PDB file of C-alpha atoms and ligand atoms in Angstrom:
ATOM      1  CA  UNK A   1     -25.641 200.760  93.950  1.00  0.00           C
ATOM      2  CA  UNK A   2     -27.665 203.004  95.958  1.00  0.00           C
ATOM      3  CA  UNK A   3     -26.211 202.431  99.844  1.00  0.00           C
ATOM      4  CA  UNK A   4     -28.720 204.620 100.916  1.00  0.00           C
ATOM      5  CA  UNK A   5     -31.811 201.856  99.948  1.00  0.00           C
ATOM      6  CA  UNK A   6     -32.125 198.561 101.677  1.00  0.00           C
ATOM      7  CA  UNK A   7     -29.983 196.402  99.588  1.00  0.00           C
ATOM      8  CA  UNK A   8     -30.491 192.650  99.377  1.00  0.00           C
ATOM      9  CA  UNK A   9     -26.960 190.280  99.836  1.00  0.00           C
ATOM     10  CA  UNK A  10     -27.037 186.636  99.457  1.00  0.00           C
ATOM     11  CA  UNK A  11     -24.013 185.415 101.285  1.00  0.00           C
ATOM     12  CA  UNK A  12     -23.322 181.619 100.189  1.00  0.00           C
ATOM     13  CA  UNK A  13     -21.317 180.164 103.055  1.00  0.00           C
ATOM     14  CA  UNK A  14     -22.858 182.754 105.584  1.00  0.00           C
ATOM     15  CA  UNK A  15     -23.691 180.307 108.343  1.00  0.00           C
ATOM     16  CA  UNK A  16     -19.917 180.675 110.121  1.00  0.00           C
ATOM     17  CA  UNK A  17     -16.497 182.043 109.654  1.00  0.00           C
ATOM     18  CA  UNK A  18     -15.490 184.459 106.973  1.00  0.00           C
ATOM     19  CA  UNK A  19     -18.941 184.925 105.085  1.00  0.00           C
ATOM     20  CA  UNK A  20     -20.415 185.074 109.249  1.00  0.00           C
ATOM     21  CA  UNK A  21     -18.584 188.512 109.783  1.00  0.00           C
ATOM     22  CA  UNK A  22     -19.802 189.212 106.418  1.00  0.00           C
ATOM     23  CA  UNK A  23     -23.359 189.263 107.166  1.00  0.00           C
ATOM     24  CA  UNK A  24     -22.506 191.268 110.436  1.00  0.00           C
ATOM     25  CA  UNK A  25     -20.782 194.223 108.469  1.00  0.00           C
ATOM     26  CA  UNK A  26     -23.763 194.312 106.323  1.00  0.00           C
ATOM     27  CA  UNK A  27     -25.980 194.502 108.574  1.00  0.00           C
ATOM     28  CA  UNK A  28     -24.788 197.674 109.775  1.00  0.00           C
ATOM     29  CA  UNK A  29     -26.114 199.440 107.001  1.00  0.00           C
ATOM     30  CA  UNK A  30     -29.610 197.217 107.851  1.00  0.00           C
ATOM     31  CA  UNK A  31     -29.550 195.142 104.462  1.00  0.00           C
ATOM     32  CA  UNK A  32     -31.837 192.338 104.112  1.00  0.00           C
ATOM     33  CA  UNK A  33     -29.606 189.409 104.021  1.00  0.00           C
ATOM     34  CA  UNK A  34     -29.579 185.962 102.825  1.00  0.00           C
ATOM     35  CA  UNK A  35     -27.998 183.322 104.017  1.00  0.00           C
ATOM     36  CA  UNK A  36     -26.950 180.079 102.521  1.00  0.00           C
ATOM     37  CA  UNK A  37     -24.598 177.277 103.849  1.00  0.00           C
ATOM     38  CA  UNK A  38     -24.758 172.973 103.881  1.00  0.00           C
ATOM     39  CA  UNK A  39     -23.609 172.432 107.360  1.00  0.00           C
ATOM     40  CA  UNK A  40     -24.653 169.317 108.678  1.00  0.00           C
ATOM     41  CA  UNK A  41     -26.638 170.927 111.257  1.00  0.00           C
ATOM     42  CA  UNK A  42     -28.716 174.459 111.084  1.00  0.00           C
ATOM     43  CA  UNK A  43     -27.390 175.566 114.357  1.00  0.00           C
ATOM     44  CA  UNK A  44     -24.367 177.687 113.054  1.00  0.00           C
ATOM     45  CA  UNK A  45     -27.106 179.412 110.675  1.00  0.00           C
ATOM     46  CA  UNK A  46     -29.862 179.648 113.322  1.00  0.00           C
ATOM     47  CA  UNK A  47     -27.160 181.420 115.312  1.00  0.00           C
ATOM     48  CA  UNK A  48     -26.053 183.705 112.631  1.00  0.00           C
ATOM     49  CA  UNK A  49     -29.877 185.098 111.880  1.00  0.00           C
ATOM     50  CA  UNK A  50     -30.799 184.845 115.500  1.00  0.00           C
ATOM     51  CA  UNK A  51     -27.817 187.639 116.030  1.00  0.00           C
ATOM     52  CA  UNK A  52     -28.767 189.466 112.834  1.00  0.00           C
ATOM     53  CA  UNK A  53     -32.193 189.616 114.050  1.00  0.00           C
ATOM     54  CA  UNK A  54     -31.527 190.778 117.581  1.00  0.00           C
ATOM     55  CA  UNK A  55     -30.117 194.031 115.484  1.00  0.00           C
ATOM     56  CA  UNK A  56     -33.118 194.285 113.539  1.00  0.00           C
ATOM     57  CA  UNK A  57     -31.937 192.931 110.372  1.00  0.00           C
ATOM     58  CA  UNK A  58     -34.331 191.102 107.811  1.00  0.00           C
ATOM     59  CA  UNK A  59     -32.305 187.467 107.560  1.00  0.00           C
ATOM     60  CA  UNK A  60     -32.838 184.249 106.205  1.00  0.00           C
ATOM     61  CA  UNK A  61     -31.023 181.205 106.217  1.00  0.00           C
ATOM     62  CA  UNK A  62     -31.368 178.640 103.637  1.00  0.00           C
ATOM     63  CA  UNK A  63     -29.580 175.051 103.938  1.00  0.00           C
ATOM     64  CA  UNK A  64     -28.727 173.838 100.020  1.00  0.00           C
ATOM     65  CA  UNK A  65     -25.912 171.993  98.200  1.00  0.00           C
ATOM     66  CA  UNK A  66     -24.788 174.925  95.865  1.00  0.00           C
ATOM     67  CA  UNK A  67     -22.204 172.987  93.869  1.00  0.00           C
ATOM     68  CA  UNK A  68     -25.513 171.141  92.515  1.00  0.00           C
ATOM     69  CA  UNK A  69     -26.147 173.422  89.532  1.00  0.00           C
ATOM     70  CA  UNK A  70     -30.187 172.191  89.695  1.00  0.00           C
ATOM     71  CA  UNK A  71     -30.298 172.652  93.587  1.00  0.00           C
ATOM     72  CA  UNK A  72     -28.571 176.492  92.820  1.00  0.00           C
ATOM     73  CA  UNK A  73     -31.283 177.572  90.829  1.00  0.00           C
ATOM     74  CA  UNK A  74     -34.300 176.393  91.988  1.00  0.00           C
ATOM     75  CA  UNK A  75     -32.575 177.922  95.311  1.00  0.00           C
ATOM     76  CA  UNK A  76     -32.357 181.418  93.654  1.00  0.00           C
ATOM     77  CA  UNK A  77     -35.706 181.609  92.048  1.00  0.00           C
ATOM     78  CA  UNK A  78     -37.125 181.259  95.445  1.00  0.00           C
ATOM     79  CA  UNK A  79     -35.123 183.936  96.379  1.00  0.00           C
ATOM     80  CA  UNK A  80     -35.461 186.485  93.795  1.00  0.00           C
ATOM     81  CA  UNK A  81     -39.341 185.207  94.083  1.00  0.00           C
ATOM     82  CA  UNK A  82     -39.307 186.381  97.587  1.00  0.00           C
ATOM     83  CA  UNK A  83     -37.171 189.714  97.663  1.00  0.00           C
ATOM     84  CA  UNK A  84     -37.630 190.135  94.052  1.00  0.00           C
ATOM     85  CA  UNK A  85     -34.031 191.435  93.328  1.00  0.00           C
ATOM     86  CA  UNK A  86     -30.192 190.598  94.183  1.00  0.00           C
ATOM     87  CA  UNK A  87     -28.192 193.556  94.878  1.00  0.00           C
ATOM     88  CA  UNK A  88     -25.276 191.651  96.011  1.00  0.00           C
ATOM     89  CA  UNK A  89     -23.945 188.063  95.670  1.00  0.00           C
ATOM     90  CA  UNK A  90     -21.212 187.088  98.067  1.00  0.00           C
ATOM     91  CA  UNK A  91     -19.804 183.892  97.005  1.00  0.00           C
ATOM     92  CA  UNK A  92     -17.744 182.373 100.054  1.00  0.00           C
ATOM     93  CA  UNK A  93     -18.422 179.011 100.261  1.00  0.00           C
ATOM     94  CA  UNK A  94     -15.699 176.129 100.376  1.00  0.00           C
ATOM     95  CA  UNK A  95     -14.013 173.544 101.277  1.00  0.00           C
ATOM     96  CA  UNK A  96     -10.735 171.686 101.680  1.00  0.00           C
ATOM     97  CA  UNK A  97      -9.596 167.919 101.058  1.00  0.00           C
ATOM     98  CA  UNK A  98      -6.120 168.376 101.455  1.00  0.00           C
ATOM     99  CA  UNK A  99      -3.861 165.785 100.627  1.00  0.00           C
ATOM    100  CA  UNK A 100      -0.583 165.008  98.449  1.00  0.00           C
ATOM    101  CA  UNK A 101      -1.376 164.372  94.492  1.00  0.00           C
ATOM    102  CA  UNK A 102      -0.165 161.208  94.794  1.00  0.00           C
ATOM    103  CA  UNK A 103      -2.249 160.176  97.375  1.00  0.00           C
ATOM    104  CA  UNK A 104      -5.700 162.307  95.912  1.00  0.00           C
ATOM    105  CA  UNK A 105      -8.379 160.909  94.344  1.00  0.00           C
ATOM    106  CA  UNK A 106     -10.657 161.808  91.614  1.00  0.00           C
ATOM    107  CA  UNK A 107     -13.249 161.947  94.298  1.00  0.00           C
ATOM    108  CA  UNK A 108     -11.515 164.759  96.237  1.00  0.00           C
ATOM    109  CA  UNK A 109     -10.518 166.898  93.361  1.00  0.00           C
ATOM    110  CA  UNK A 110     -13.961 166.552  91.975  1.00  0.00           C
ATOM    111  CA  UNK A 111     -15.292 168.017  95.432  1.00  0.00           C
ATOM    112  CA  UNK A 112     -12.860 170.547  96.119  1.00  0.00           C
ATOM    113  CA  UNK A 113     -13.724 171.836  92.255  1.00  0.00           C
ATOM    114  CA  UNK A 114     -17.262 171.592  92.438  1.00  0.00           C
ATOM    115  CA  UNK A 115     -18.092 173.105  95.981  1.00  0.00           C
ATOM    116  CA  UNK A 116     -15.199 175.894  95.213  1.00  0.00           C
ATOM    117  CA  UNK A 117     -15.515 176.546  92.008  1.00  0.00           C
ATOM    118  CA  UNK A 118     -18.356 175.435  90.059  1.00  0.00           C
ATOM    119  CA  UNK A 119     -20.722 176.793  93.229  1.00  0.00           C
ATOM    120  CA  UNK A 120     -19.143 180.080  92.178  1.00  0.00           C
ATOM    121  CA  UNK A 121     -20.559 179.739  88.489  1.00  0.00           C
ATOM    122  CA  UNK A 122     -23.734 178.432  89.423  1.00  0.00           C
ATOM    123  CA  UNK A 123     -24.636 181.464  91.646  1.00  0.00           C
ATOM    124  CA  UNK A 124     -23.735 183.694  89.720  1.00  0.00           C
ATOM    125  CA  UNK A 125     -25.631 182.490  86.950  1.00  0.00           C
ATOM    126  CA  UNK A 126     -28.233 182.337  89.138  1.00  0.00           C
ATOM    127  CA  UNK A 127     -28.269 185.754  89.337  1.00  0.00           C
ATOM    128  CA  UNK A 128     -26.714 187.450  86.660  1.00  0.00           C
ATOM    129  CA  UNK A 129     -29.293 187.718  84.363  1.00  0.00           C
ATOM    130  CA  UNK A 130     -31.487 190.229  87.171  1.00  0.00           C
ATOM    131  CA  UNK A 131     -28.652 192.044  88.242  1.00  0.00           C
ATOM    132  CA  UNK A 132     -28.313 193.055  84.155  1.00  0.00           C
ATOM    133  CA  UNK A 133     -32.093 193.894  84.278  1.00  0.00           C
ATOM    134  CA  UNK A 134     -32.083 196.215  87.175  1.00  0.00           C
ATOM    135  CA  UNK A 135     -28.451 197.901  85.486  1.00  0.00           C
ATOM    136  CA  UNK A 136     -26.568 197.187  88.977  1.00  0.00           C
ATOM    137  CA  UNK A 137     -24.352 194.908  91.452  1.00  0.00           C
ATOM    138  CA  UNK A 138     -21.868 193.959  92.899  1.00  0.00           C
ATOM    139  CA  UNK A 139     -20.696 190.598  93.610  1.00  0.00           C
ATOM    140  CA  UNK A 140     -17.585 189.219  95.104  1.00  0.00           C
ATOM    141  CA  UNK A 141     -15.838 185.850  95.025  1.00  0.00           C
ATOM    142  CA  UNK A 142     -13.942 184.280  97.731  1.00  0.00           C
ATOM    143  CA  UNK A 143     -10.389 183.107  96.744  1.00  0.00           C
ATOM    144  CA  UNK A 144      -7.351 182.401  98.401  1.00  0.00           C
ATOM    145  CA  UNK A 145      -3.835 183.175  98.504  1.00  0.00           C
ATOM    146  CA  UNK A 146      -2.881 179.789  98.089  1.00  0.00           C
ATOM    147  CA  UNK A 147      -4.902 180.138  94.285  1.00  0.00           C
ATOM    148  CA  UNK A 148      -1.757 182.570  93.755  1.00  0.00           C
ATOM    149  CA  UNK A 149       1.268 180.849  95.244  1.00  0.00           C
ATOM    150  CA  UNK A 150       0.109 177.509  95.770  1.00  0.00           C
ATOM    151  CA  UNK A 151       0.367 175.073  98.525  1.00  0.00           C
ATOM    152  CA  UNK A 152       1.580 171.633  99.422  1.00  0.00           C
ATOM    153  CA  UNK A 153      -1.446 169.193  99.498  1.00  0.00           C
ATOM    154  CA  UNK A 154      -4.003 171.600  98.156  1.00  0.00           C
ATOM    155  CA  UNK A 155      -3.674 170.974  94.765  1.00  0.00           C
ATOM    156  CA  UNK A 156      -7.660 170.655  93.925  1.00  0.00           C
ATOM    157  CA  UNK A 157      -7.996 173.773  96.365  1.00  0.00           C
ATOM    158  CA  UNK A 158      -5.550 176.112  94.774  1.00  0.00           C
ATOM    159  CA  UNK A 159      -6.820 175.087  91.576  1.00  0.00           C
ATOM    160  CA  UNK A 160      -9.850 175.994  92.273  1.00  0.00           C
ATOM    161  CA  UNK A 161      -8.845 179.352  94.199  1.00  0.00           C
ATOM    162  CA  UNK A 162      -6.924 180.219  90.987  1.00  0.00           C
ATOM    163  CA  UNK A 163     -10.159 179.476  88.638  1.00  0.00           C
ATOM    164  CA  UNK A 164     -12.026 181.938  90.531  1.00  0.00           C
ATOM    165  CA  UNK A 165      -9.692 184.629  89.833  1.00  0.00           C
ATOM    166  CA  UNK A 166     -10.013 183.963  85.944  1.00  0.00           C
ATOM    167  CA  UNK A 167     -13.905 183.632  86.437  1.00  0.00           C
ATOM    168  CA  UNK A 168     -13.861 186.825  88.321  1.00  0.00           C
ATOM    169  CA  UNK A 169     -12.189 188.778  86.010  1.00  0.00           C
ATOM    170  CA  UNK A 170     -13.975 187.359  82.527  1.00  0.00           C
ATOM    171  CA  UNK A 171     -17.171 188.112  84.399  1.00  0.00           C
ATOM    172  CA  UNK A 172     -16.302 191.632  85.283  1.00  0.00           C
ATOM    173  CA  UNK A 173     -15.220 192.398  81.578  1.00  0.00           C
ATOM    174  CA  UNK A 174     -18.799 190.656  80.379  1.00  0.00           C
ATOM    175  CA  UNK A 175     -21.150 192.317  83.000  1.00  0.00           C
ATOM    176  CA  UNK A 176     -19.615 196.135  83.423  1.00  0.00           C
ATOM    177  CA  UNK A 177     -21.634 197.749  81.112  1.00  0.00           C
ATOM    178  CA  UNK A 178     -24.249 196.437  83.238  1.00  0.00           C
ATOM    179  CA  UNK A 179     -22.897 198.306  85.733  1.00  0.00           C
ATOM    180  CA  UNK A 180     -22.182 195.185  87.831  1.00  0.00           C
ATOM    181  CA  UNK A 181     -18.669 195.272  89.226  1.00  0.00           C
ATOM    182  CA  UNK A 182     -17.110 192.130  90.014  1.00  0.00           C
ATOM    183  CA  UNK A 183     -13.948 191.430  92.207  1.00  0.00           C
ATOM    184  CA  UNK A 184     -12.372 188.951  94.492  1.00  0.00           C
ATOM    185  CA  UNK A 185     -10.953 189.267  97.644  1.00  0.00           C
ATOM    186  CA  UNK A 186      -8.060 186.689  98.192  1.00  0.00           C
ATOM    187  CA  UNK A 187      -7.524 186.199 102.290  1.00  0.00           C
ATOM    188  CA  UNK A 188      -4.339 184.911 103.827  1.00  0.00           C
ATOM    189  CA  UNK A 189      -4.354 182.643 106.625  1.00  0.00           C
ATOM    190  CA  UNK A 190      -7.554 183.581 108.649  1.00  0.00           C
ATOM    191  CA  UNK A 191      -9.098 182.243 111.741  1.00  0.00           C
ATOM    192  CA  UNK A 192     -12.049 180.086 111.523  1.00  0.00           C
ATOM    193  CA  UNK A 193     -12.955 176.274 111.555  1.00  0.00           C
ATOM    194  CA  UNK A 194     -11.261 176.032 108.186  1.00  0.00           C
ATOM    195  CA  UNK A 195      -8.067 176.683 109.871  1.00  0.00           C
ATOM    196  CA  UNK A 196      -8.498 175.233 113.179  1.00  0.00           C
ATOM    197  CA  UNK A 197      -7.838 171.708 111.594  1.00  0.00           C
ATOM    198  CA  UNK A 198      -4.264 172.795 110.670  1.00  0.00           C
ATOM    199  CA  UNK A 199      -1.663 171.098 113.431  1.00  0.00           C
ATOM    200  CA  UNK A 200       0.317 173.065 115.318  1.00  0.00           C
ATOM    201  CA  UNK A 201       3.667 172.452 113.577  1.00  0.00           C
ATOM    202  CA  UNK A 202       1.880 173.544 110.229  1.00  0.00           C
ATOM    203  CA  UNK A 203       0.223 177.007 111.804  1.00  0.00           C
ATOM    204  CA  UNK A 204       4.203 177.558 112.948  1.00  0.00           C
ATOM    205  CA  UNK A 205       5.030 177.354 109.257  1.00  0.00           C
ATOM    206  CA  UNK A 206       2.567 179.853 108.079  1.00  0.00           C
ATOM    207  CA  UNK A 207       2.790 182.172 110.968  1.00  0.00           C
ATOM    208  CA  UNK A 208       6.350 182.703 109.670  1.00  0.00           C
ATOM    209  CA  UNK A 209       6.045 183.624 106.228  1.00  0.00           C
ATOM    210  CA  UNK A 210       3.324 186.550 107.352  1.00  0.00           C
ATOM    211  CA  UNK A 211       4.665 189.479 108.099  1.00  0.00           C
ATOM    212  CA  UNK A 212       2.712 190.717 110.117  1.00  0.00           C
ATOM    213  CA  UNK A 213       3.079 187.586 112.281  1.00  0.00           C
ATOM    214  CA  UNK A 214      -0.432 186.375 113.162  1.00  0.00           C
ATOM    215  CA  UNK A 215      -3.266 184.816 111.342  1.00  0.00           C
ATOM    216  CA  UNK A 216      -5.595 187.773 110.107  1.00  0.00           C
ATOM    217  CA  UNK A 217      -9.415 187.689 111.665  1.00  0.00           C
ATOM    218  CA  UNK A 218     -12.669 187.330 109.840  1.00  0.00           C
ATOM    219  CA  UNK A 219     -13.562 190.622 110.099  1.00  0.00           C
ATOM    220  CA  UNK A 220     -10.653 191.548 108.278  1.00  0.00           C
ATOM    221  CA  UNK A 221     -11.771 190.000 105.092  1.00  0.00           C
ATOM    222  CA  UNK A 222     -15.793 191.493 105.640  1.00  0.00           C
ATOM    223  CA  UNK A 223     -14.236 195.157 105.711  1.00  0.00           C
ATOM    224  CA  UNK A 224     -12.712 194.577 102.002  1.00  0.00           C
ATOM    225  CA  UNK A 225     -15.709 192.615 101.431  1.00  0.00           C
ATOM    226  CA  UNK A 226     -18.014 195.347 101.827  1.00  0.00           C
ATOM    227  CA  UNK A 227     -15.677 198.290 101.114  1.00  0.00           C
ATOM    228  CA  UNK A 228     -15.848 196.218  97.028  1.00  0.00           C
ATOM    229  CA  UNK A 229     -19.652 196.424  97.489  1.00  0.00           C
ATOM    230  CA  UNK A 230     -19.973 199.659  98.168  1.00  0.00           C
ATOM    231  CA  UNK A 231     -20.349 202.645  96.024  1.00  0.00           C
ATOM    232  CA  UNK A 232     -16.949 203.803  97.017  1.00  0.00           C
ATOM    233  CA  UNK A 233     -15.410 201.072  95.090  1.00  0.00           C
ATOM    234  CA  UNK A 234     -18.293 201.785  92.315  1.00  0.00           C
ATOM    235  CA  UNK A 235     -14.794 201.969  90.035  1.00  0.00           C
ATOM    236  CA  UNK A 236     -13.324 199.048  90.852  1.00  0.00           C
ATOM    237  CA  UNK A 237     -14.075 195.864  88.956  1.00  0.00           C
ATOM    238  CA  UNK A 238     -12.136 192.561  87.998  1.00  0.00           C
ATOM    239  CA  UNK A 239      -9.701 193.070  90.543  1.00  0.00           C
ATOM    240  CA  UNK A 240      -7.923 190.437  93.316  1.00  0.00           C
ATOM    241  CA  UNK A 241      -7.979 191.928  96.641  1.00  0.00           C
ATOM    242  CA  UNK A 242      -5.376 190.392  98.924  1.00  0.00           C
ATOM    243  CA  UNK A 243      -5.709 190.035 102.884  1.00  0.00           C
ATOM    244  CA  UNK A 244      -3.057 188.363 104.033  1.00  0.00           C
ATOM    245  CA  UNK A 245      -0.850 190.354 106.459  1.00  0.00           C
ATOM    246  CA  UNK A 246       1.756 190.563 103.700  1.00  0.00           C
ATOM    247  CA  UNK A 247       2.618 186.570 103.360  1.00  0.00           C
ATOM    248  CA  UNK A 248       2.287 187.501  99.214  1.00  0.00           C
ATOM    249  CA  UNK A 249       2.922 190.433  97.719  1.00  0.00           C
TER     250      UNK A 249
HETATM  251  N1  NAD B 301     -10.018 180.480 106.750  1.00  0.00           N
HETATM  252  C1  NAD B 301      -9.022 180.785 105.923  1.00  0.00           C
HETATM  253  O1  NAD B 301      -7.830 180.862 106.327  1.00  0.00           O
HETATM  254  C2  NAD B 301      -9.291 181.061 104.480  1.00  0.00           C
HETATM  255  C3  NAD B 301      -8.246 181.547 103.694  1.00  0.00           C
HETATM  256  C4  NAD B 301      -8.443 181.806 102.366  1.00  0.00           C
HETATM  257  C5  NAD B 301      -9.698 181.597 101.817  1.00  0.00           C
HETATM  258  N2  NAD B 301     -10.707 181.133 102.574  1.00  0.00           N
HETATM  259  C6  NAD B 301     -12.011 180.928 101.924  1.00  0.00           C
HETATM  260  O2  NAD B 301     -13.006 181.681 102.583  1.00  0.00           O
HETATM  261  C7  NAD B 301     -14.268 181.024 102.458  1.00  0.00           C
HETATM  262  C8  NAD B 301     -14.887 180.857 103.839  1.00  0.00           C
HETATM  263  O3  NAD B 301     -13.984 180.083 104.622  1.00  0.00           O
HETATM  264  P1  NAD B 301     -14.136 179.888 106.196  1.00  0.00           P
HETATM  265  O4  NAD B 301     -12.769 179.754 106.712  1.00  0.00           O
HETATM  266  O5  NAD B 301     -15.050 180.916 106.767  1.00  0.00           O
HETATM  267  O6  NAD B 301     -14.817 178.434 106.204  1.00  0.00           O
HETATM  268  P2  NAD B 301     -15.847 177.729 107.186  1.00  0.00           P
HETATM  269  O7  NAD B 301     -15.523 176.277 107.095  1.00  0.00           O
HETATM  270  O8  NAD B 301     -15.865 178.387 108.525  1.00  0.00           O
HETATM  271  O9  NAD B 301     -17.265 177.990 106.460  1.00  0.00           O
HETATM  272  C9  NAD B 301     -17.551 177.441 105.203  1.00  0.00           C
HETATM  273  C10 NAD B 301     -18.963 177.759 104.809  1.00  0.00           C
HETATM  274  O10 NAD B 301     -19.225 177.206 103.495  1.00  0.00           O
HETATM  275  C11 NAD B 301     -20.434 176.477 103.526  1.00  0.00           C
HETATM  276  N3  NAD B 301     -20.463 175.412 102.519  1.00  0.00           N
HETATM  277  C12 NAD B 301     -19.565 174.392 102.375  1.00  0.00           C
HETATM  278  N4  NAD B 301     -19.965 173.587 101.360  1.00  0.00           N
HETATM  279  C13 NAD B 301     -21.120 174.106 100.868  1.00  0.00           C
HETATM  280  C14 NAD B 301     -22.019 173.717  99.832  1.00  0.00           C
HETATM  281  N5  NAD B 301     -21.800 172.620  99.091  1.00  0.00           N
HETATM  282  N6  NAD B 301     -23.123 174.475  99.616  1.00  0.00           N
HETATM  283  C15 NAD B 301     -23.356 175.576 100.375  1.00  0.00           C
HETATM  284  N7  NAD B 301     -22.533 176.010 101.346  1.00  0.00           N
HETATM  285  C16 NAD B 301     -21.434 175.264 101.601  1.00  0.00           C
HETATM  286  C17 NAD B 301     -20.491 175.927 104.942  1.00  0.00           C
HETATM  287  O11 NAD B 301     -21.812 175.484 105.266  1.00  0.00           O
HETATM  288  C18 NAD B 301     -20.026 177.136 105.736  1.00  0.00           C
HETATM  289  O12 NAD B 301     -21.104 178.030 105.887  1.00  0.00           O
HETATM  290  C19 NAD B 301     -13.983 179.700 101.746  1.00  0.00           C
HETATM  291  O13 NAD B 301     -14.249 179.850 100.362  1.00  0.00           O
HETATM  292  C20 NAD B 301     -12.499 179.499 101.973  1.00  0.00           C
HETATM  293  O14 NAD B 301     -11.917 178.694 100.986  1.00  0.00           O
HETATM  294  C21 NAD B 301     -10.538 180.849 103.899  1.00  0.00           C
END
């Protein structure tokens, strides 16, 4: 994986949150990095690159609907057109639609699965097929802990937390003689808009069943990020990384 070269990382989801503080750790090591997200507004992303560029980072932010399989393509050609390989693929993007099964509709499960999960296959499709030319990679998918113990109204989003893992680890056993190594990291309860919808009551709930007692930060989940793509985890592959402050074990 070479860290010493300028690697390129595509972070889907990049724009804020988890996959923002992902960006920042890699930009320590002054990769070019890649941006994509579907916010309703660019100013999240402009902020992200804005701060990546201040360090002296090559960024780019692209806005695109990923879970389109079409829209994920023609978004990677431009991309491999334009920095001509992929070194790393961090797919982080998602959503939630919570609600009780009784009260969900086909609608919501069908987003939930297709921003979550399908997103992750059509990236990585995207880019598998250069990442086998040039005989290395790394990518990482973004799961949850609730795709391994589950969680009341998040049917659609555990099942599609829990796909990943299977994905991850069917990839990993396809692509390692390609020397691509493919993990997920599976964070806890973490602090970003995704959890800043969750009343009070409900954060009381979780905070209990964590050990460690408090929600874990972004930058939590960007060190195990990057630690996976680095070459000091060059052995690792197909594996679930949890970062939860203990609430599974
Ligand atoms: N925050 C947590 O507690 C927590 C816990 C476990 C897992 N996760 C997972 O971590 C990842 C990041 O979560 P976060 O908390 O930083 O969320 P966030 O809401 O802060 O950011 C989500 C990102 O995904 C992007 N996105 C959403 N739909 C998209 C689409 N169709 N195409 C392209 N990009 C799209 C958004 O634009 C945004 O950049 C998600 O996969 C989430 O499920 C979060």
């Amino acid at each position: 994986m070479g860290d010493a070269n300028t690697r390129t990382v595509v972070i889907t989801g990049g724009s804020k949150g988890i996959g923002r503080s992902v960006a920042y750790r890699f930009a320590d090591e002054n990769a070019r990095i890649v941006i994509v997200h579907f916010d309703p507004s660019d100013d999240a992303c402009n902020e992200t690159i804005g701060q990546l560029k201040a360090n002296g980072v090559a960024a780019e932010g692209y806005k695109a609907d990923i879970s389109s399989f079409e829209v994920a393509d023609q978004l990677f050609r431009v991309i491999l057109e334009k920095f001509e390989n992929i070194d790393v693929l961090i797919n982080n993007a998602g959503i939630t639609r919570d609600t009780l099964l009784l009260r969900m509709s086909e609608e919501i499960w069908d987003d939930v699965l297709r921003v979550n999960l399908k997103s992750v296959f059509n990236c990585t499709k995207a880019v598998i097929r250069s990442m086998s030319q040039q005989r290395s990679g790394a990518i990482v998918n973004i799961s949850s802990v609730v795709g391994q113990i589950g969680n009341f109204g998040q049917s659609n989003y555990a099942a599609s937390k829990a796909g990943i893992m299977g994905f991850t680890k069917s990839i990993a056993r396809e692509v390692a003689g390609r020397g691509i190594n493919v993990n997920a990291v599976a964070p806890g309860f973490v602090d970003t808009e995704m959890t800043q919808v969750i009343p009070e009551k409900a954060k009381e709930n979780f905070l209990k069943q964590i050990p460690f007692g408090k929600m874990g930060k972004p930058e939590d989940v960007a060190e195990a990020v990057y630690w996976l793509c680095s070459s000091a985890a060059g052995y690792i592959t197909g594996q679930v990384i949890h970062v939860n402050g203990g609430m599974y074990m």
